[in-house]
């Protein structure tokens, strides 16, 4: 979560997926959404309809909605699910359009707050590389 603690409940996924990101999104990229891509600090939360429809979603979509019982940023979600950030952006947009997620884009002024940016950077560093090892680069 934003304070560094994991969301309550069991982790909905296991090890990092071996599926190529372009297969998960059918070759779509985040920039194809109307306007610009959702910022990494965008908060997403599951809707009641999304939680009710978990059984009808693809694996990745199911994991995203299940993980969003409490609001999370896209960066936190990508790190937690071990998915590429742009895959999470594309799928989150699809889920929003289907009514499974509510998306809250933060105020532009908040994105320039150093503490918010630090938390986003920390979340991105927690995203494992292709070997499943968190990044140590500064």
mmCIF file of C-alpha atoms in Angstrom:
data_model
loop_
_atom_site.group_PDB
_atom_site.id
_atom_site.type_symbol
_atom_site.label_atom_id
_atom_site.label_comp_id
_atom_site.label_asym_id
_atom_site.label_seq_id
_atom_site.Cartn_x
_atom_site.Cartn_y
_atom_site.Cartn_z
ATOM 1 C CA UNK A 1 0.000 0.000 0.000
ATOM 2 C CA UNK A 2 1.063 3.638 -0.071
ATOM 3 C CA UNK A 3 2.470 3.404 3.458
ATOM 4 C CA UNK A 4 4.591 0.385 2.520
ATOM 5 C CA UNK A 5 2.388 -2.216 4.204
ATOM 6 C CA UNK A 6 0.813 -5.003 2.152
ATOM 7 C CA UNK A 7 -2.958 -4.945 1.656
ATOM 8 C CA UNK A 8 -4.900 -7.222 4.020
ATOM 9 C CA UNK A 9 -5.713 -10.726 2.942
ATOM 10 C CA UNK A 10 -3.789 -13.338 1.014
ATOM 11 C CA UNK A 11 -1.703 -12.381 -1.984
ATOM 12 C CA UNK A 12 -3.895 -13.250 -5.010
ATOM 13 C CA UNK A 13 -1.044 -14.436 -7.183
ATOM 14 C CA UNK A 14 2.001 -16.647 -7.039
ATOM 15 C CA UNK A 15 5.301 -16.400 -8.919
ATOM 16 C CA UNK A 16 5.947 -13.960 -11.748
ATOM 17 C CA UNK A 17 4.128 -14.922 -14.957
ATOM 18 C CA UNK A 18 6.043 -16.399 -17.864
ATOM 19 C CA UNK A 19 3.653 -14.953 -20.484
ATOM 20 C CA UNK A 20 4.965 -12.143 -22.689
ATOM 21 C CA UNK A 21 3.337 -8.760 -21.938
ATOM 22 C CA UNK A 22 2.191 -8.207 -25.541
ATOM 23 C CA UNK A 23 0.225 -11.477 -25.384
ATOM 24 C CA UNK A 24 -1.641 -10.354 -22.255
ATOM 25 C CA UNK A 25 -2.717 -7.079 -23.880
ATOM 26 C CA UNK A 26 -3.180 -8.489 -27.412
ATOM 27 C CA UNK A 27 -0.456 -6.114 -28.602
ATOM 28 C CA UNK A 28 -2.163 -2.979 -27.269
ATOM 29 C CA UNK A 29 -0.134 -0.337 -25.464
ATOM 30 C CA UNK A 30 -1.177 2.153 -22.789
ATOM 31 C CA UNK A 31 -0.873 5.156 -25.118
ATOM 32 C CA UNK A 32 -3.789 3.876 -27.236
ATOM 33 C CA UNK A 33 -6.271 4.814 -24.505
ATOM 34 C CA UNK A 34 -8.153 8.082 -25.009
ATOM 35 C CA UNK A 35 -5.916 10.948 -23.941
ATOM 36 C CA UNK A 36 -2.591 10.073 -22.415
ATOM 37 C CA UNK A 37 -1.705 6.932 -20.477
ATOM 38 C CA UNK A 38 -2.826 6.804 -16.849
ATOM 39 C CA UNK A 39 -0.063 8.094 -14.564
ATOM 40 C CA UNK A 40 1.661 5.524 -12.326
ATOM 41 C CA UNK A 41 0.199 7.193 -9.231
ATOM 42 C CA UNK A 42 -3.394 6.671 -10.460
ATOM 43 C CA UNK A 43 -5.432 4.955 -7.734
ATOM 44 C CA UNK A 44 -7.646 2.027 -8.735
ATOM 45 C CA UNK A 45 -10.248 0.200 -6.657
ATOM 46 C CA UNK A 46 -12.576 -2.672 -7.490
ATOM 47 C CA UNK A 47 -16.276 -2.005 -7.890
ATOM 48 C CA UNK A 48 -18.974 -4.270 -6.459
ATOM 49 C CA UNK A 49 -19.704 -5.445 -10.009
ATOM 50 C CA UNK A 50 -16.018 -6.216 -10.520
ATOM 51 C CA UNK A 51 -15.827 -8.319 -7.363
ATOM 52 C CA UNK A 52 -19.063 -10.119 -8.253
ATOM 53 C CA UNK A 53 -17.752 -10.920 -11.741
ATOM 54 C CA UNK A 54 -14.314 -12.272 -10.771
ATOM 55 C CA UNK A 55 -15.119 -15.738 -12.136
ATOM 56 C CA UNK A 56 -15.737 -14.362 -15.637
ATOM 57 C CA UNK A 57 -12.432 -12.482 -15.987
ATOM 58 C CA UNK A 58 -9.153 -13.587 -17.564
ATOM 59 C CA UNK A 59 -6.353 -14.587 -15.167
ATOM 60 C CA UNK A 60 -4.631 -11.197 -15.171
ATOM 61 C CA UNK A 61 -7.868 -9.234 -15.007
ATOM 62 C CA UNK A 62 -9.042 -11.446 -12.129
ATOM 63 C CA UNK A 63 -5.793 -10.817 -10.238
ATOM 64 C CA UNK A 64 -6.041 -7.042 -10.758
ATOM 65 C CA UNK A 65 -9.637 -6.790 -9.538
ATOM 66 C CA UNK A 66 -8.998 -9.166 -6.604
ATOM 67 C CA UNK A 67 -5.953 -7.119 -5.563
ATOM 68 C CA UNK A 68 -7.943 -3.877 -5.721
ATOM 69 C CA UNK A 69 -10.326 -4.550 -2.845
ATOM 70 C CA UNK A 70 -8.588 -1.515 -1.322
ATOM 71 C CA UNK A 71 -7.321 1.443 -3.406
ATOM 72 C CA UNK A 72 -3.828 1.026 -4.847
ATOM 73 C CA UNK A 73 -1.712 2.937 -7.311
ATOM 74 C CA UNK A 74 -0.920 1.393 -10.674
ATOM 75 C CA UNK A 75 2.739 1.208 -9.596
ATOM 76 C CA UNK A 76 1.849 -0.694 -6.412
ATOM 77 C CA UNK A 77 -0.432 -3.005 -8.355
ATOM 78 C CA UNK A 78 2.236 -3.780 -10.975
ATOM 79 C CA UNK A 79 4.766 -4.549 -8.230
ATOM 80 C CA UNK A 80 2.374 -6.704 -6.244
ATOM 81 C CA UNK A 81 1.202 -8.714 -9.255
ATOM 82 C CA UNK A 82 4.639 -8.818 -10.886
ATOM 83 C CA UNK A 83 3.224 -7.496 -14.140
ATOM 84 C CA UNK A 84 4.729 -4.906 -16.455
ATOM 85 C CA UNK A 85 3.408 -1.434 -15.623
ATOM 86 C CA UNK A 86 2.050 -0.855 -19.142
ATOM 87 C CA UNK A 87 0.214 -4.199 -19.026
ATOM 88 C CA UNK A 88 -1.452 -3.066 -15.806
ATOM 89 C CA UNK A 89 -2.312 0.290 -17.416
ATOM 90 C CA UNK A 90 -3.967 -1.356 -20.443
ATOM 91 C CA UNK A 91 -5.867 -3.928 -18.387
ATOM 92 C CA UNK A 92 -6.927 -1.338 -15.786
ATOM 93 C CA UNK A 93 -8.363 0.823 -18.569
ATOM 94 C CA UNK A 94 -10.247 -2.191 -19.969
ATOM 95 C CA UNK A 95 -11.566 -3.021 -16.503
ATOM 96 C CA UNK A 96 -12.605 0.597 -15.931
ATOM 97 C CA UNK A 97 -14.522 0.663 -19.216
ATOM 98 C CA UNK A 98 -16.256 -2.616 -18.248
ATOM 99 C CA UNK A 99 -17.254 -1.200 -14.843
ATOM 100 C CA UNK A 100 -14.996 -3.525 -12.820
ATOM 101 C CA UNK A 101 -12.649 -0.798 -11.518
ATOM 102 C CA UNK A 102 -13.006 2.792 -10.439
ATOM 103 C CA UNK A 103 -10.036 4.958 -11.433
ATOM 104 C CA UNK A 104 -8.974 8.074 -9.519
ATOM 105 C CA UNK A 105 -6.317 10.197 -11.209
ATOM 106 C CA UNK A 106 -4.644 12.413 -8.597
ATOM 107 C CA UNK A 107 -4.530 16.184 -8.767
ATOM 108 C CA UNK A 108 -1.653 17.474 -10.916
ATOM 109 C CA UNK A 109 -0.222 19.339 -7.898
ATOM 110 C CA UNK A 110 0.027 16.074 -5.937
ATOM 111 C CA UNK A 111 2.161 14.527 -8.662
ATOM 112 C CA UNK A 112 4.794 17.203 -8.030
ATOM 113 C CA UNK A 113 4.895 16.486 -4.282
ATOM 114 C CA UNK A 114 8.297 14.944 -3.481
ATOM 115 C CA UNK A 115 6.836 12.469 -0.966
ATOM 116 C CA UNK A 116 4.372 11.132 -3.557
ATOM 117 C CA UNK A 117 7.125 10.792 -6.137
ATOM 118 C CA UNK A 118 9.365 9.007 -3.605
ATOM 119 C CA UNK A 119 6.610 6.477 -2.852
ATOM 120 C CA UNK A 120 6.081 5.876 -6.571
ATOM 121 C CA UNK A 121 9.823 5.360 -7.102
ATOM 122 C CA UNK A 122 9.945 2.951 -4.161
ATOM 123 C CA UNK A 123 7.002 1.039 -5.633
ATOM 124 C CA UNK A 124 8.669 0.809 -9.019
ATOM 125 C CA UNK A 125 11.889 -0.428 -7.436
ATOM 126 C CA UNK A 126 9.899 -3.220 -5.823
ATOM 127 C CA UNK A 127 8.889 -4.518 -9.270
ATOM 128 C CA UNK A 128 10.959 -7.651 -9.914
ATOM 129 C CA UNK A 129 13.062 -7.907 -13.043
ATOM 130 C CA UNK A 130 12.560 -10.801 -15.478
ATOM 131 C CA UNK A 131 14.320 -13.153 -13.049
ATOM 132 C CA UNK A 132 11.944 -12.226 -10.207
ATOM 133 C CA UNK A 133 14.569 -10.177 -8.372
ATOM 134 C CA UNK A 134 13.650 -6.653 -7.137
ATOM 135 C CA UNK A 135 15.631 -3.879 -8.812
ATOM 136 C CA UNK A 136 18.472 -2.344 -6.761
ATOM 137 C CA UNK A 137 19.423 0.395 -9.192
ATOM 138 C CA UNK A 138 19.387 4.026 -8.100
#
